[in-house]
Short mmCIF file of C-alpha atoms in Angstrom, two decimals:
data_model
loop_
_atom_site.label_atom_id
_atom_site.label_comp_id
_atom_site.label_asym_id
_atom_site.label_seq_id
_atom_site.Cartn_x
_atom_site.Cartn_y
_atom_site.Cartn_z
CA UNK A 1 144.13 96.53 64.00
CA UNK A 2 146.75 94.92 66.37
CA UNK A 3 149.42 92.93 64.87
CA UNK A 4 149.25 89.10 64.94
CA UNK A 5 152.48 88.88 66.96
CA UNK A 6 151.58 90.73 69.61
CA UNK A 7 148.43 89.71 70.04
CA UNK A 8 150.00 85.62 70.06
CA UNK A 9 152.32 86.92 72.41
CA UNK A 10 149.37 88.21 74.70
CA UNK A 11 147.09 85.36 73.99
CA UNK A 12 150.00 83.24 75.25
CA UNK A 13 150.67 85.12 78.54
CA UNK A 14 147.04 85.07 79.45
CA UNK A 15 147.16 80.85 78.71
CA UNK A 16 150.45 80.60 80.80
CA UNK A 17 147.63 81.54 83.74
CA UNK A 18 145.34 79.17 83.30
CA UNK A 19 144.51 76.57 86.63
CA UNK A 20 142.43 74.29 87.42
CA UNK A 21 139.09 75.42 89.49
CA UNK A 22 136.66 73.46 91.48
CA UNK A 23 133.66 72.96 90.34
CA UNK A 24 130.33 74.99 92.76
CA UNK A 25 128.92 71.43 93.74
CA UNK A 26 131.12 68.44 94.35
CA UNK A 27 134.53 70.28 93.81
CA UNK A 28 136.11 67.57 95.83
CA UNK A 29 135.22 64.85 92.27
CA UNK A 30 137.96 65.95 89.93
CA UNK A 31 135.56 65.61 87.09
CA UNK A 32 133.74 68.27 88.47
CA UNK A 33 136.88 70.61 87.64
CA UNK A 34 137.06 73.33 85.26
CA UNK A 35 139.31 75.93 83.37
CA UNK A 36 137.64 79.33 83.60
CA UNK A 37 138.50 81.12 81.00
CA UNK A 38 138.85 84.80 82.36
CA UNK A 39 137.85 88.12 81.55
CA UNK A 40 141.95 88.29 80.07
CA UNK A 41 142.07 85.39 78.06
CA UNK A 42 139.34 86.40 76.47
CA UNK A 43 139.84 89.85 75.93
CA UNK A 44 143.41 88.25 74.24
CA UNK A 45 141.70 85.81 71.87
CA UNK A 46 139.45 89.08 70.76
CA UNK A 47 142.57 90.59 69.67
CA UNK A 48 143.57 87.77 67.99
CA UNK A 49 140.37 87.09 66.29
CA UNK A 50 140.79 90.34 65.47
CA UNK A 51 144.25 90.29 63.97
CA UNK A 52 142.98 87.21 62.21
CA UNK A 53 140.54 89.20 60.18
CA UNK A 54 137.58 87.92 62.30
CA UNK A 55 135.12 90.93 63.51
CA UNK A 56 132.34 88.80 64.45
CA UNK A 57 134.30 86.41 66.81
CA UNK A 58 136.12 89.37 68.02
CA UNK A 59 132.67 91.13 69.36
CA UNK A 60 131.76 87.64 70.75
CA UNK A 61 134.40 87.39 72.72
CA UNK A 62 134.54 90.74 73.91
CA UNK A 63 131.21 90.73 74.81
CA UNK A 64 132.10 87.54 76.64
CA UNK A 65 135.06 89.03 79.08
CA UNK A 66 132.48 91.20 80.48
CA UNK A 67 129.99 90.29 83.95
CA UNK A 68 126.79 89.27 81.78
CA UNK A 69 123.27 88.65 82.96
CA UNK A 70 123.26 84.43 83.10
CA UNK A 71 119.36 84.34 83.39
CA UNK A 72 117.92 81.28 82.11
CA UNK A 73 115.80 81.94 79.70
CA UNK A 74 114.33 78.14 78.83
CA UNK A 75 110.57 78.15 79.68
CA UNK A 76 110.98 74.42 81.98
CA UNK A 77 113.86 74.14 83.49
CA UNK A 78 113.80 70.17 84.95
CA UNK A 79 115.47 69.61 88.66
CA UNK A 80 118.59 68.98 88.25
CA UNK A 81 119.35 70.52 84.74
CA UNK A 82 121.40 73.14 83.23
CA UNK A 83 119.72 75.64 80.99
CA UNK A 84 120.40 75.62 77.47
CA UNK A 85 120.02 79.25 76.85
CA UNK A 86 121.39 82.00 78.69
CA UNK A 87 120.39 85.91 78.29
CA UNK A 88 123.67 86.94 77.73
CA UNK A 89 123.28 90.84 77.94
CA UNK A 90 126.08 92.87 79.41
CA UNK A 91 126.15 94.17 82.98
CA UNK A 92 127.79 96.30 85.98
CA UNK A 93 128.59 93.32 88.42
CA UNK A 94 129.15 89.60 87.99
CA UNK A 95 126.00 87.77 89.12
CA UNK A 96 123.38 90.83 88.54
CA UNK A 97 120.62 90.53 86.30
CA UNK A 98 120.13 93.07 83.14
CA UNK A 99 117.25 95.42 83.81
CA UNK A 100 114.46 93.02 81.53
CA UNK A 101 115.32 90.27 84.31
CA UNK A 102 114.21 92.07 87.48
CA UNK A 103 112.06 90.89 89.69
CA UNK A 104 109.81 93.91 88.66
CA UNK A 105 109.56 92.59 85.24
CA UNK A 106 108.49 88.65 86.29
CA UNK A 107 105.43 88.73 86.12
CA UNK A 108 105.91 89.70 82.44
CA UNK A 109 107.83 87.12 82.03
CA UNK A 110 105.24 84.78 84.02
CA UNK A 111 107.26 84.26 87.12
CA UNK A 112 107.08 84.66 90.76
CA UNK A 113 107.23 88.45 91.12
CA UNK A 114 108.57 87.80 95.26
CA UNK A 115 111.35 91.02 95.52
CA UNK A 116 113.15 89.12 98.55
CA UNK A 117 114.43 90.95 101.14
CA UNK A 118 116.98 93.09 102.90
CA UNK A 119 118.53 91.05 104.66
CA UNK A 120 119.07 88.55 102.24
CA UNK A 121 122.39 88.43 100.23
CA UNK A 122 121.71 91.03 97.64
CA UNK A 123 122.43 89.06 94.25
CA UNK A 124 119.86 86.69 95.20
CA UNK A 125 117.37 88.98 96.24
CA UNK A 126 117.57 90.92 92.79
CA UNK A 127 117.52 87.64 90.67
CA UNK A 128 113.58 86.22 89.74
CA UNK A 129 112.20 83.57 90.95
CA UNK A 130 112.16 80.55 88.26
CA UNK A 131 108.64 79.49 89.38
CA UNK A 132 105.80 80.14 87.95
CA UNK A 133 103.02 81.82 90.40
CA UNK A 134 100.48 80.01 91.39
CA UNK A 135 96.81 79.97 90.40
CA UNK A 136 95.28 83.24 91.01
CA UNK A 137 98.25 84.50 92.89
CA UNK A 138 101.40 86.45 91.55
CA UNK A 139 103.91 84.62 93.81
CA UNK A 140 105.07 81.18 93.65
CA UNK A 141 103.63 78.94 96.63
CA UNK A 142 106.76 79.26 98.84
CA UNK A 143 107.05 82.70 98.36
CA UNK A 144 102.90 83.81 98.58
CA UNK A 145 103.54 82.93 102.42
CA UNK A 146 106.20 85.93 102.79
CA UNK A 147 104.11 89.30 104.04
CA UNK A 148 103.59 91.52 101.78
CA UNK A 149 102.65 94.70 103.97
CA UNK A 150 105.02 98.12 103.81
CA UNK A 151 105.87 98.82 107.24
CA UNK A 152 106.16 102.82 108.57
CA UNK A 153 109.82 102.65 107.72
CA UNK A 154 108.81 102.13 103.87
CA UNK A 155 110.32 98.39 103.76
CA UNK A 156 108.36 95.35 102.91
CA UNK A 157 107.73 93.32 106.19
CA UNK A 158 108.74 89.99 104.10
CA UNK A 159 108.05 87.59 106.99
CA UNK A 160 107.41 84.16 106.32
CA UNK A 161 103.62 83.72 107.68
CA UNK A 162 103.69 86.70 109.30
CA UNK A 163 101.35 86.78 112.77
CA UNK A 164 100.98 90.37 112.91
CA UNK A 165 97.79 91.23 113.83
CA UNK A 166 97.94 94.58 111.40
CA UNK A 167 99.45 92.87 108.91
CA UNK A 168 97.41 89.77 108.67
CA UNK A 169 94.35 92.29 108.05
CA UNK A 170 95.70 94.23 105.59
CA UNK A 171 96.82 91.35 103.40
CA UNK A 172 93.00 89.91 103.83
CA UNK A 173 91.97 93.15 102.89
CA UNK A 174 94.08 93.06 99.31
#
């Protein structure tokens, strides 16, 4: 168990960093403005929770200074709303999903099962869709108008109303 001194002392240093950060829309209104509290910080208040005698706020924020998979996991999500539940579990890279919220597990989880593509910035194109796929149809309307077809070089064509003449027969042939 670490002692409470030290682990004041590196609360304390990991505070002493703390700035101001814009916020991802509007970061030019102030009140959009945050204080991240980093991966540090939070590995410092562990200790200190921990020093303090508290296990289960210790794990918390442990569990906290690692990248986590921020799915949404609130069936409606409204335009212009924040979720009010998050998935939470631990992974390898900030911004990845955990392995239930793949895009090979939406349609599970009744979403748009659309895989993106490769040239598409890669966190996005793991992440699922948060529509729900329309009638009779696995994909979400914007994305049932991407192609579907594997190409010879074993990648999904992915075109957005694709006019190949190959292609536009095999998808009527599903």
């Amino acid at each position: 168990m670490p002692r409470t001194a030290d682990a004041v002392a590196t609360t304390l240093d990991a505070a002493a960093k703390l700035s101001p950060t814009p916020g991802y829309i509007n970061g030019g209104d102030y009140g959009q403005w945050y204080i991240e509290a980093g991966p540090e910080l939070l590995r410092a208040l562990s200790q200190l929770a921990l020093a303090h005698g508290s296990d289960t706020l210790a794990a918390r924020l442990e569990r906290l200074s690692n990248p986590l998979c921020m799915e949404p996991l609130d069936d409606v999500l409204m335009p212009g709303t924040m979720p009010q539940r998050w998935c939470g579990t631990p992974v390898k890279e900030a911004g990845d999903p955990c392995a239930q919220h793949t895009p090979e597990h939406a349609a599970r989880l009744g979403r748009c099962t659309w895989v993106g593509s490769d040239t598409e910035w890669t966190v996005s194109a793991r992440r699922i869709c948060r529509d729900a796929p329309a009638a009779g149809d696995d994909r979400c309307p914007e994305h049932a108008a991407y192609c579907r077809v594997v190409k010879r070089d074993k990648k999904v064509c992915n075109r957005r109303n694709c006019t190949v003449p190959k292609h536009q027969e095999a998808a009527a042939g599903r």
